[in-house]
XYZ file of C-alpha atoms in Angstrom:
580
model
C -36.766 -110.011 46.547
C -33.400 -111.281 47.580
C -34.262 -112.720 51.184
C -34.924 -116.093 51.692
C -34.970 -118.075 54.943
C -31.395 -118.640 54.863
C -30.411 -114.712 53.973
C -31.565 -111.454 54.804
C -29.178 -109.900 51.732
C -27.449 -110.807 48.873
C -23.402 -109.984 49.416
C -23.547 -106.703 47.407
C -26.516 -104.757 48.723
C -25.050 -103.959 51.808
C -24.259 -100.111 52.280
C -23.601 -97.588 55.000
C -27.772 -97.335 55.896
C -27.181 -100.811 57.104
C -24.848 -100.381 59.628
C -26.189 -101.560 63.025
C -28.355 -104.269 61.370
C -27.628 -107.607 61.879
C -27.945 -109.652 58.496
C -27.064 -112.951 56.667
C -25.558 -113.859 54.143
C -24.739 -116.716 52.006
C -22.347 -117.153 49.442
C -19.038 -118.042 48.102
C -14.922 -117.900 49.432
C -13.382 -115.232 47.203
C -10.520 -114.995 49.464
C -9.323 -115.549 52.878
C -6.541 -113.096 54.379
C -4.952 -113.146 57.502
C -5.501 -110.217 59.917
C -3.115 -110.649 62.801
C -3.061 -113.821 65.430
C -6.892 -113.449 65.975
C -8.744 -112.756 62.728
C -9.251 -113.205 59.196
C -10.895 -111.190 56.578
C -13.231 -112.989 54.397
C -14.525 -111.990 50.996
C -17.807 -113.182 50.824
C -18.951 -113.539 46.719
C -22.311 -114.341 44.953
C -23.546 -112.818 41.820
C -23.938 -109.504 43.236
C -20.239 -108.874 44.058
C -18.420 -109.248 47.508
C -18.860 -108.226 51.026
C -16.009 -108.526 53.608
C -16.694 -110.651 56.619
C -14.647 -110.531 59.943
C -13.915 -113.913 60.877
C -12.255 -115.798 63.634
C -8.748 -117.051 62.173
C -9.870 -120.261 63.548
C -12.182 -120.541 60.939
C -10.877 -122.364 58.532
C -12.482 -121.862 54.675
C -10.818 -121.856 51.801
C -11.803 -120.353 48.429
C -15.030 -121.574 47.069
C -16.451 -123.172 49.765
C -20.120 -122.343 50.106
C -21.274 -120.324 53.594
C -23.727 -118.501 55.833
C -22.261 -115.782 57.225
C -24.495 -113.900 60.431
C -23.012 -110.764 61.390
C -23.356 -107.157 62.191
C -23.057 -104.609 59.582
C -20.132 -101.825 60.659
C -18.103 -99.200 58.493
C -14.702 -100.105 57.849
C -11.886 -98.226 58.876
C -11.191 -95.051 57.216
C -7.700 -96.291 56.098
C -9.054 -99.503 54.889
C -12.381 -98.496 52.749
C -12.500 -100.048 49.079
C -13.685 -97.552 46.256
C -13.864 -99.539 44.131
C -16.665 -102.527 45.642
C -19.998 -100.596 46.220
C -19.604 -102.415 49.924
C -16.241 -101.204 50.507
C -17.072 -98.734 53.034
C -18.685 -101.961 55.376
C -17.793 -105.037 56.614
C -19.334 -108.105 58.791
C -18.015 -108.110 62.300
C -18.976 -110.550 65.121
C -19.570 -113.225 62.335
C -20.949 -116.689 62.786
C -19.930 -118.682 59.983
C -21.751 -121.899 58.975
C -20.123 -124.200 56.312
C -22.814 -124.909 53.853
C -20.277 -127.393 51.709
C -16.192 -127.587 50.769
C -14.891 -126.969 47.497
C -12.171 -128.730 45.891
C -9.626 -126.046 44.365
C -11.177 -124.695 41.209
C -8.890 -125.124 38.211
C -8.473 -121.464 37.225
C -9.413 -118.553 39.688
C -12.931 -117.248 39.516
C -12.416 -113.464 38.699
C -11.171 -111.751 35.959
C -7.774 -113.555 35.732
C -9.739 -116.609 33.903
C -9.745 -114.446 30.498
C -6.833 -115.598 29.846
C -7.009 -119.297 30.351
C -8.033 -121.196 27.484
C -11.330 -121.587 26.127
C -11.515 -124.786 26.038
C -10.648 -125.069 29.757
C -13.500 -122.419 30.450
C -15.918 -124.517 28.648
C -15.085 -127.718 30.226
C -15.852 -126.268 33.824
C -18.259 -123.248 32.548
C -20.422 -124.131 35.855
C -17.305 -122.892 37.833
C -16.858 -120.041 34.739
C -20.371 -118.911 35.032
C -19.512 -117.404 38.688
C -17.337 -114.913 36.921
C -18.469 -111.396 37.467
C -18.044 -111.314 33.842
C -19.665 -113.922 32.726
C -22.799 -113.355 35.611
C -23.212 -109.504 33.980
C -23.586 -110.900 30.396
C -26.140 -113.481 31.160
C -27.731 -110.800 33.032
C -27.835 -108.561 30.168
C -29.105 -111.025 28.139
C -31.840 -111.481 30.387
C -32.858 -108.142 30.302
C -32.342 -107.612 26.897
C -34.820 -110.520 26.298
C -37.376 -109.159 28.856
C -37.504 -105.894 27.196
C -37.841 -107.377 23.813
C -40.646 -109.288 25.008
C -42.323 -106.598 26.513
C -41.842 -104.138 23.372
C -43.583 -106.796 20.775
C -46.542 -107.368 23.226
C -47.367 -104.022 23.696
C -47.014 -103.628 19.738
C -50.112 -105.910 19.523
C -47.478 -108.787 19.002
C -48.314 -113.068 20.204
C -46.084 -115.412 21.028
C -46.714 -118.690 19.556
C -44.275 -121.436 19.838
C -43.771 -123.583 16.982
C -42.325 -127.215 16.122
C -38.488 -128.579 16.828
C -39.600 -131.178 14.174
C -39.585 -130.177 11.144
C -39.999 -131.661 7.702
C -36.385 -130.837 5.557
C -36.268 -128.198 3.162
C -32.350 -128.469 2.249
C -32.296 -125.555 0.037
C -31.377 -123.051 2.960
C -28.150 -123.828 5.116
C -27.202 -127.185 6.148
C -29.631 -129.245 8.137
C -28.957 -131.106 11.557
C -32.074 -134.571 10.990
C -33.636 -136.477 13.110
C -34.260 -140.120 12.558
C -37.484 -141.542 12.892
C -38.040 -144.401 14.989
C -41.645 -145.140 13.595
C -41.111 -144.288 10.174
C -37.721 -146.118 9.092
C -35.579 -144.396 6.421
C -37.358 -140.921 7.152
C -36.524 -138.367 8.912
C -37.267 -134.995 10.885
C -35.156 -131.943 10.523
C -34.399 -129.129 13.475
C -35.457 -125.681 12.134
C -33.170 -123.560 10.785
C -35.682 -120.555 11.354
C -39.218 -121.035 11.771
C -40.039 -119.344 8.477
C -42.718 -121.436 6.982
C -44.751 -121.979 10.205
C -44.586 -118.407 11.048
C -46.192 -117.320 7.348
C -48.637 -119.801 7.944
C -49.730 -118.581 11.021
C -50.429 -115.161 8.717
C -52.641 -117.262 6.725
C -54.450 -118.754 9.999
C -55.351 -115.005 10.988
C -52.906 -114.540 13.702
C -51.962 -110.976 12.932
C -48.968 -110.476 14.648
C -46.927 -113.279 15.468
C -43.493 -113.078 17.491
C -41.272 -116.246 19.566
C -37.754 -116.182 20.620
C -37.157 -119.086 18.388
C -34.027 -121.624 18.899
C -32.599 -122.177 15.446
C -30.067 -124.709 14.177
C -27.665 -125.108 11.449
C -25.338 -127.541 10.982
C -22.565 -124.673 9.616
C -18.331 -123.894 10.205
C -18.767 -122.230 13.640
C -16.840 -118.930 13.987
C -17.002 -115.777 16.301
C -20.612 -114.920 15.553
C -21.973 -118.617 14.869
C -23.122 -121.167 16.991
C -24.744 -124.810 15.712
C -27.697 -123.753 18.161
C -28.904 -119.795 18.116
C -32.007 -117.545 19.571
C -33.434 -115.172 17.477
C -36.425 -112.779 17.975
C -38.515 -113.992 14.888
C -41.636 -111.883 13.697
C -44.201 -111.595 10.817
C -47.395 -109.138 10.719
C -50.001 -109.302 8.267
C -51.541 -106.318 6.295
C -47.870 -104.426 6.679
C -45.655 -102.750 4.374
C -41.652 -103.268 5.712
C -41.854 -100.135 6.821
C -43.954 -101.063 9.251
C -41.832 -104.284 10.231
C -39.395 -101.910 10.496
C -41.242 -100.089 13.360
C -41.950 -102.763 15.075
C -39.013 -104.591 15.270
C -36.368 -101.199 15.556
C -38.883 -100.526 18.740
C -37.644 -103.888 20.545
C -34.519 -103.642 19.137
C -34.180 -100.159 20.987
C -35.808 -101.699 24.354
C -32.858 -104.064 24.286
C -30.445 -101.480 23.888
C -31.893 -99.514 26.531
C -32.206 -102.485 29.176
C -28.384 -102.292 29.131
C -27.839 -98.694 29.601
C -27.176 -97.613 26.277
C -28.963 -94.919 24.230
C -29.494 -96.568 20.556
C -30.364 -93.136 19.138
C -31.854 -93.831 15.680
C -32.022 -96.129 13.346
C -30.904 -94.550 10.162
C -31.775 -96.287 6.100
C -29.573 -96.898 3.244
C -30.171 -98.841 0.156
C -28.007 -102.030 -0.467
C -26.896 -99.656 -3.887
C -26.239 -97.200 -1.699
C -24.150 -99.495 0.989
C -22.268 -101.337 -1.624
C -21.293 -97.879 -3.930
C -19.834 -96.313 -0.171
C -19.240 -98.629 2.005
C -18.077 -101.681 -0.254
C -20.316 -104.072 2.091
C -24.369 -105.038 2.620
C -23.265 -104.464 6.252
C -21.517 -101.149 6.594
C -19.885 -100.331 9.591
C -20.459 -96.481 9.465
C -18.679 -95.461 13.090
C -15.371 -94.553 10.733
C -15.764 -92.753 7.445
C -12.910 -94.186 5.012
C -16.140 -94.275 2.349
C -15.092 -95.384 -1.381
C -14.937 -92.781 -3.687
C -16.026 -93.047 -7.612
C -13.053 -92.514 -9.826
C -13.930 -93.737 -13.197
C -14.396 -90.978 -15.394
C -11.637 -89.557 -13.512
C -9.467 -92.208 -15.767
C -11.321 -92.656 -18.159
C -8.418 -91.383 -21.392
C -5.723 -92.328 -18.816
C -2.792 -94.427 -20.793
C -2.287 -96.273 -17.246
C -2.805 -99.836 -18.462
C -4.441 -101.057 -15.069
C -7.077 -98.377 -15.915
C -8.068 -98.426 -19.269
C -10.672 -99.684 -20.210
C -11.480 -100.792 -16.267
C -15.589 -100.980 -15.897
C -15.311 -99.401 -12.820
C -11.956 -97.457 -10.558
C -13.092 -96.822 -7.066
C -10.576 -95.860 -4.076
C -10.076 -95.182 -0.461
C -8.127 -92.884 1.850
C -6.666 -94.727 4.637
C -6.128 -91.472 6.659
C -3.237 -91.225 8.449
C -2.256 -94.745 7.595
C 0.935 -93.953 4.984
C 3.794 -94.575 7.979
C 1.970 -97.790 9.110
C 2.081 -99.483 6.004
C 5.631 -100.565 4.622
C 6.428 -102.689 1.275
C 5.699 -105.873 3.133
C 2.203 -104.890 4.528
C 1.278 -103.425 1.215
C 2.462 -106.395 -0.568
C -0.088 -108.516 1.760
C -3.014 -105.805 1.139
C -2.039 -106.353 -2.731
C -1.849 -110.526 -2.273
C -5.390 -109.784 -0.641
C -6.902 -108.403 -3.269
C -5.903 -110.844 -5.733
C -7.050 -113.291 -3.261
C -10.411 -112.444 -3.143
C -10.177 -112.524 -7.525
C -9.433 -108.772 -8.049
C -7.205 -108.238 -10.590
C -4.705 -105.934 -8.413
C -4.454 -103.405 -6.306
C -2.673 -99.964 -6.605
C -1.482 -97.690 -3.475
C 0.006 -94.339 -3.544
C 1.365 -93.128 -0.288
C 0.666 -88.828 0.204
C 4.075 -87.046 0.876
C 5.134 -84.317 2.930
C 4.783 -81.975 0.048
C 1.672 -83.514 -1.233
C 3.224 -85.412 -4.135
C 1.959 -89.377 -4.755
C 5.003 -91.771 -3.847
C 3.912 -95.661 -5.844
C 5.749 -97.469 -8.316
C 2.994 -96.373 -10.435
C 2.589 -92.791 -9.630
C 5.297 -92.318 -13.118
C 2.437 -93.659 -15.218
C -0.095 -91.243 -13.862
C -0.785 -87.819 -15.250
C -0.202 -84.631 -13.022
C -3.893 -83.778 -13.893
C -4.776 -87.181 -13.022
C -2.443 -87.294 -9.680
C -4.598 -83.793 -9.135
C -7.817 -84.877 -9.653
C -6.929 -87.874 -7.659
C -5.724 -85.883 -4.776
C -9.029 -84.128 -4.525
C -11.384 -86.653 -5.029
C -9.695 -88.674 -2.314
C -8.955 -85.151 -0.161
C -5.127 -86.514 0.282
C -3.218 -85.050 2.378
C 0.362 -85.861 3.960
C 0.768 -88.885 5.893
C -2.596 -90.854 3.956
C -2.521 -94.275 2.112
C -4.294 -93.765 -1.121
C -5.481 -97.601 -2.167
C -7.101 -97.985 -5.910
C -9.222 -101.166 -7.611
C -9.671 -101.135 -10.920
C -12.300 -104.231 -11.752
C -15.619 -104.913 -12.688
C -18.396 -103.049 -10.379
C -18.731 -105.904 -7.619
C -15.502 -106.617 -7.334
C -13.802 -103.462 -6.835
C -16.810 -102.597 -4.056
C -16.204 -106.067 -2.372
C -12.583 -106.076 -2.363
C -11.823 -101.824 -1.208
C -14.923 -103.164 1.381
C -12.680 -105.613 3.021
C -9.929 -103.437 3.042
C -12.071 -100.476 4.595
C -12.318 -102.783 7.515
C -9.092 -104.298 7.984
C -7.560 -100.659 7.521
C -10.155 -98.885 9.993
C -12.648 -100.511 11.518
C -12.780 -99.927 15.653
C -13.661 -102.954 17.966
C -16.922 -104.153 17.511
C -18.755 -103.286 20.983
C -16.612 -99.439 20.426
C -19.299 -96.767 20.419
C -21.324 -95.308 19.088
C -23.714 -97.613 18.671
C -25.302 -97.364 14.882
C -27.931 -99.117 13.906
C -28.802 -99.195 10.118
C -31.632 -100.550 7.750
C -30.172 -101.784 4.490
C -33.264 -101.971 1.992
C -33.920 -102.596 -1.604
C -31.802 -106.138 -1.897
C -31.413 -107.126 -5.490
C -34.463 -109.845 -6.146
C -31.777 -111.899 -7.953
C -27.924 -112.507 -7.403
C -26.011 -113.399 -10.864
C -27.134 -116.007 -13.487
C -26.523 -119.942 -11.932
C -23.807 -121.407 -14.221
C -25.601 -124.549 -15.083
C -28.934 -123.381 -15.841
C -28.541 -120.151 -16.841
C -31.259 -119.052 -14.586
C -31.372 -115.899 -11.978
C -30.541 -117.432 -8.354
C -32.443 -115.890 -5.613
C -31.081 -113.239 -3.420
C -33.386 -114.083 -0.233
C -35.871 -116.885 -0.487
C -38.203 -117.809 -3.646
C -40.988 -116.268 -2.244
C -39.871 -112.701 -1.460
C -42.470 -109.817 -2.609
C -40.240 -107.998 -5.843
C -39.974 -103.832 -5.726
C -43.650 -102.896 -6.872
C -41.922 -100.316 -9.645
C -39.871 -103.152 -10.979
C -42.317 -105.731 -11.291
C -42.379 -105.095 -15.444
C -38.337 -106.316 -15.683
C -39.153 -109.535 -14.152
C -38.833 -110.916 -17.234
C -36.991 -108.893 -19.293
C -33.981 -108.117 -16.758
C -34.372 -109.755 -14.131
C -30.859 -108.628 -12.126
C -32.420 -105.354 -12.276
C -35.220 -106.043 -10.205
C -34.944 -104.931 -6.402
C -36.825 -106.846 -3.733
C -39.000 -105.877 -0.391
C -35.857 -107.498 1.530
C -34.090 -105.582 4.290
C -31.009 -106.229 6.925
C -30.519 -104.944 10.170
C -26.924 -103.925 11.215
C -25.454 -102.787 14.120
C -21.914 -102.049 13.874
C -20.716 -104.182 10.331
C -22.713 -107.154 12.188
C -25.744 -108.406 10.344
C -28.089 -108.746 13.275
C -30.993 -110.470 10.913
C -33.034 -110.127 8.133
C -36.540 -110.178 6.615
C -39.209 -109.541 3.414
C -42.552 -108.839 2.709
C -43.783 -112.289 1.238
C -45.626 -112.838 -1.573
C -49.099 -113.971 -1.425
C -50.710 -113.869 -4.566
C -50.256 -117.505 -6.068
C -49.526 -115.839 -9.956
C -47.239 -113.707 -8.679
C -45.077 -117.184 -6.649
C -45.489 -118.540 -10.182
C -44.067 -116.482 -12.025
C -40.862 -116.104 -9.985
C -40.332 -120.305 -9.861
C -40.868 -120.025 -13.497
C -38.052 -117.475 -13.935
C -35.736 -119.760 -11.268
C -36.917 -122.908 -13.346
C -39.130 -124.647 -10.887
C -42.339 -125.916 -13.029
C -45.855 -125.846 -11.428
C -45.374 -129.662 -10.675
C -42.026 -129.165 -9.364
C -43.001 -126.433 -7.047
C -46.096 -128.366 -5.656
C -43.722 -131.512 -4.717
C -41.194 -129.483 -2.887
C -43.283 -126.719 -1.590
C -47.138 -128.078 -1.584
C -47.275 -128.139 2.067
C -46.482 -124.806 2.305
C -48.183 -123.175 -1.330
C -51.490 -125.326 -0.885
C -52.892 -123.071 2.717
C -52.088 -119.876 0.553
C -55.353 -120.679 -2.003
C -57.409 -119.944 1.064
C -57.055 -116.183 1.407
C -53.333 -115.543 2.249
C -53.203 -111.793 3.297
C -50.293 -109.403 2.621
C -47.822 -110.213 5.301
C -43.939 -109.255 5.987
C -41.532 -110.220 8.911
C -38.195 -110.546 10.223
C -35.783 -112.112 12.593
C -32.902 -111.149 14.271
C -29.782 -112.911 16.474
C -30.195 -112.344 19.814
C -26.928 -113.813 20.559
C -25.155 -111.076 18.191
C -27.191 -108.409 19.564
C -26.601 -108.977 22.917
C -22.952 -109.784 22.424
C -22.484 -106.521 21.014
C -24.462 -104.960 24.282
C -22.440 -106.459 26.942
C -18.980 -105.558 24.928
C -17.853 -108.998 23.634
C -16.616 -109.775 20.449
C -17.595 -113.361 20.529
C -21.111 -114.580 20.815
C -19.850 -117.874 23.178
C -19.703 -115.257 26.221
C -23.162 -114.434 26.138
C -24.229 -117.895 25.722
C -24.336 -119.963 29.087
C -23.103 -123.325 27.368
C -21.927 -122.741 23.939
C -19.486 -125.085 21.725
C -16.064 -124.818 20.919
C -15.300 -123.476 17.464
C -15.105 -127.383 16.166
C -18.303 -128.265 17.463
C -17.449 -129.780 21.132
C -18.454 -129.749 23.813
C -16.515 -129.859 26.572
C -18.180 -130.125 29.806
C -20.494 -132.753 28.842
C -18.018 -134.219 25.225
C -20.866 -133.904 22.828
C -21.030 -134.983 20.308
C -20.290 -138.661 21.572
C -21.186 -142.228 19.816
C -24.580 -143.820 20.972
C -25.144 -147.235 21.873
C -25.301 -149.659 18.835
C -29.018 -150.728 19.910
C -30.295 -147.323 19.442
C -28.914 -146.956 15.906
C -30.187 -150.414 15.631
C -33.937 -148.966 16.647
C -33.682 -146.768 14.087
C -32.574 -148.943 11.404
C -29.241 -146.746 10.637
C -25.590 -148.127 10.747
C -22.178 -146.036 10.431
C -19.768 -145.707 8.051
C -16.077 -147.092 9.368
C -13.923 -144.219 10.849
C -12.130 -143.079 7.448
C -8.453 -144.175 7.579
C-alpha cells in the first residue's frame, strides 16, 4: 500500500483510469518549466518515476525541494503526451502545492546525467545518489532478489539462524579485520570472513538445514567485484550428497533470477578438468565459443623449436579478429603471455587464400599448417594464437586471452549459469615443506573413487568441491565436509599438521565432531555479484547502498578516521608513527 495520510498515490501510478480523481502526492522537484505568463509545469519525482503537475508560475520551487501536490488527475494534450513516462498521457491540474522543505542545489543532477560524475563525488553525497532512478531500481532488485531467495530456502525445508560478528581468528583464510578486547587486554576478536565453522557446527547440533544471508568481511585489495564488507546466501544440509546442495541452492539461485525478470534456464555441469582443458579458466564464461583446442600430437616430430619437446601446445581461434590485431597489439598479447610466466606466444593471422601469415609460419610444415588449419577450423580474416608450455600454463595463459579477445559485457545475455565440480583436493607441492597445499579448506570430503591415492599421489586426488558461475563470475563456492575424525586425520597428516597441532588450532572446532557429526555439505554465494549481474552493472558498488571507494574510503561519512587517544588507551593499544 502506497497511501498514507499525506498521499493518496505515489508519483508514478497515476494512469488514464484516474482521470477525474482528485489525488495527492508527495515528492521531489525534478524540474520546473515555464508555461506562458500564468503557469508552470512541474515534474513531480519519488522512487516510482515522475508525474507532471500544473502549477501556478507564482509558485516558486526549485529542484529538489520536497512537496505535496493536491490536484485533479486530467489527460494531457494530445500534442504534448510523453511515451516514454508510464504517466505521460496525465497531468495534475488545479494543483495546491504545499512546501514540505527547500533544498539547497544538489551537486550533480539527480537523473541519469550523474553516471558520469565521479565516483567519488557519488559516494560522498550517495543519500542525494540513491534518488537516481538507477540507483532506486538496483536496490530494488536487490530487494527482491533477496526476498525470493529467502522464500526458495524456506520452502526447501531450509532455517535461518544468525550467527556471531565476533569471532575467534583463524588467519589461515584471507586477511582478517580484529577487534580489540576491552576486557581481555592483548586479545582480540575477529569479524567473520564467512560463517563456515558455526554453520558446520550447527550440522552437528541437529539443525538439518541451515541458511542466513550472512555479512562477511575481509580485509582484501578492493576491485570491481570486492568490497571489505559483503552478503552472501550461506547454506549447509546434513545427510546430502552436493548434488543435492546443488538443488537446493540452483533453486534460489533461479528465484533470484526470476524476481528480476529474467529466465535463468538451466544450470548446466562441467568438471574443473573439463573447464580448464576448454575454457582455460575454473570460471568459464561460455556465452562465446573461442574454446582451446588440443594440439600436441599435432607437433609432436615438428622441428619448430618452440614446439619440441613442449608438454603440452594448445590454441585458439580469435574469429574474425586477424584485421583488429596489428604488430603492436600482438606484441602486447605476446608481452602478456610472458607476463603471466609463459614462455611465449605464437600467432598466425588466416589469409585471403587460406595461407598462415607469422614470422613463424616458414618454420612450420604444410602438413602441420594443414592440420593446424583444421583443428582450429581457420578461415580468412581469423587470429590463430598458440602456447606451447607446461599443461597449466598454456590453459591459464590462452584462458586470459580467450577473454580479453572475446568475452561480451558481463550483464550481456544469455544468462549461463554453470556448476564447476570435481576441484583438485590439492593445488601443487608448498615449496618449503614439500607438502600438498589445499585446494579448498583442510576439511573438504576427497572424491570417494580416489580416496586410495591419498597417499600415494596426492595431486591426483579430486575433491567434493564445486563453484557456481554465472557469466566468468565466480558467484561462490562450497564442499561436502568431512566428518569422520580418521578421515580429518589423515588429510592434516598429509598437509603436515600433527594430532597436537591440529587440536591447538582447530580443537574448538574438531572436539563437537566426536559426538556424532553427520554427513553434511554446503555452500555460499555473493549476493552482491549476483545481483550486480541482474540489474546490468559491472561493478558490485551500484548495487550496494553505501559501499567504499576502491582504496577503502569512505566518503560520505571519511571512514576510516583516527579515534580518540583514550579509547586506544582503554584498550591498552598505541600506534605506530605515520611512516615518513
Amino acid at each position: 500500500m502506497s497511501t498514507t495520510s499525506m498521499r493518496t498515490h505515489q508519483c508514478g501510478q497515476l494512469r488514464s483510469e484516474h482521470i477525474g480523481q482528485t489525488v495527492s502526492l508527495c515528492g521531489w522537484v525534478a524540474t520546473r518549466r515555464e508555461h506562458g505568463e500564468k503557469l508552470a509545469f512541474v515534474d513531480l519525482r519519488d522512487h516510482t518515476r515522475v508525474t507532471q503537475c500544473v502549477v501556478d508560475n507564482s509558485v516558486d520551487v526549485r529542484p529538489e525541494y520536497v512537496l505535496r501536490v493536491t490536484g485533479r488527475v486530467a489527460a494531457r494534450p494530445a500534442e504534448s503526451t510523453n511515451d516514454r513516462l508510464p504517466t505521460g498521457g496525465i497531468e495534475l491540474q488545479d494543483c495546491q502545492v504545499e512546501i514540505l522543505n527547500t533544498a539547497e542545489a544538489p551537486p550533480f543532477p539527480i537523473n541519469e546525467r550523474a553516471d558520469t560524475v565521479a565516483e567519488t563525488t557519488r559516494l560522498q553525497y550517495r543519500y542525494l545518489d540513491i534518488r537516481r532512478e538507477r540507483m532506486q531500481r538496483n536496490l530494488r532488485i536487490r530487494a527482491a532478489a533477496n526476498s525470493a531467495i529467502r522464500t526458495a530456502m524456506e520452502a526447501q525445508g531450509f532455517i535461518e539462524v544468525e550467527t556471531p560478528m565476533l569471532v575467534p581468528s583463524t588467519p589461515e583464510g584471507a586477511r582478517e579485520f580484529i577487534v580489540p578486547s576491552r576486557q581481555q587486554p592483548g586479545s582480540f576478536y575477529a569479524l567473520p570472513q564467512s560463517p563456515q565453522l558455526f554453520k558446520q557446527l550447527l550440522m552437528v547440533a541437529g539443525v538439518d538445514r541451515y541458511y542466513q544471508m550472512a555479512r562477511c568481511l575481509r580485509d582484501e585489495d578492493l576491485r570491481a567485484d570486492r568490497q571489505y564488507e559483503f552478503m552472501q546466501l550461506d547454506a549447509e544440509m546434513s545427510f546430502a550428497s552436493q548434488e543435492d546442495v546443488h538443488e537446493a541452492i540452483g533453486a534460489a539461485v533461479i528465484a533470484a533470477a526470476k524476481s528480476a525478470g529474467q529466465d535463468p534456464g538451466e544450470i548446466v555441469k562441467i568438471t574443473w578438468l573439463d573447464a580448464m582443458n576448454r575454457f582455460g579458466s575454473d570460471k568459464p564464461d561460455m556465452r562465446f565459443a573461442m574454446e582451446l583446442v588440443e594440439l600436441t600430437d599435432a607437433f609432436s616430430p615438428t622441428e619448430f623449436k618452440a614446439f619440441a619437446g613442449a608438454p603440452t601446445i594448445k590454441g585458439i581461434n580469435a574469429s574474425g579478429k586477424a584485421a583488429d590485431y596489428g604488430r603492436n597489439k600482438l606484441d602486447a598479447l605476446t608481452d602478456k603471455a610472458k607476463s603471466m610466466g609463459a614462455k611465449g606466444l605464437v600467432w598466425l593471422k588466416v589469409a585471403d587464400d587460406g595461407s598462415l601469415e607469422s614470422p613463424v609460419a616458414k618454420f612450420l610444415s604444410a602438413a602441420e599448417q594443414g592440420e593446424l588449419s583444421k583443428r582450429l577450423d581457420a578461415k580468412p580474416g581469423d587470429l590463430l594464437l598458440i602456447v606451447a608450455d607446461e599443461w597449466a600454463m598454456a590453459c591459464e595463459v590462452l584462458g586470459t586471452l580467450r577473454n580479453e579477445l572475446g568475452r561480451p559485457p558481463v550483464h550481456e545475455g544469455p544468462y549461463r549459469y554453470l556448476w564447476v565440480v570435481d576441484f583438485p583436493l590439492f593445488v601443487g607441492v608448498d615449496a618449503v615443506t614439500g607438502r600438498p597445499k589445499p585446494g579448498h579448506h583442510p576439511f573438504t570430503q576427497p572424491h570417494p573413487d580416489d580416496v586410495h591415492l591419498l597417499e600415494s599421489d596426492p595431486l591426483k586426488v579430486r575433491s567434493q568441491a564445486y563453484d557456481l558461475v554465472l557469466n566468468g563470475w565466480e558467484l561462490g563456492s562450497g564442499s561436502i565436509r568431512i566428518h569422520q575424525p580418521e578421515m580429518q586425520s589423515r588429510i592434516f597428516r598429509l598437509l603436515g599438521i600433527s594430532d597436537e597441532e591440529a587440536t591447538k588450532r582447530f580443537g574448538f572446532f574438531l572436539n563437537p565432531f566426536r559426538y556424532g557429526a553427520p554427513p553434511h555439505g554446503g555452500f555460499a554465494f555473493g549476493i552482491d555479484r549476483l545481483v550486480a549481474i541482474l540489474a546490468g552493472e559491472e561493478n558490485i558498488r551500484e548495487v550496494i547502498a553505501f559501499p567504499k571507494t576502491q582504496s577503502g574510503m569512505d566518503p560520505m561519512t571519511n571512514a576510516p578516521t583516527p579515534v580518540d587517544p583514550k579509547q586506544l588507551l582503554d584498550l591498552g593499544i598505541r600506534t605506530l608513527p605515520p611512516k615518513t
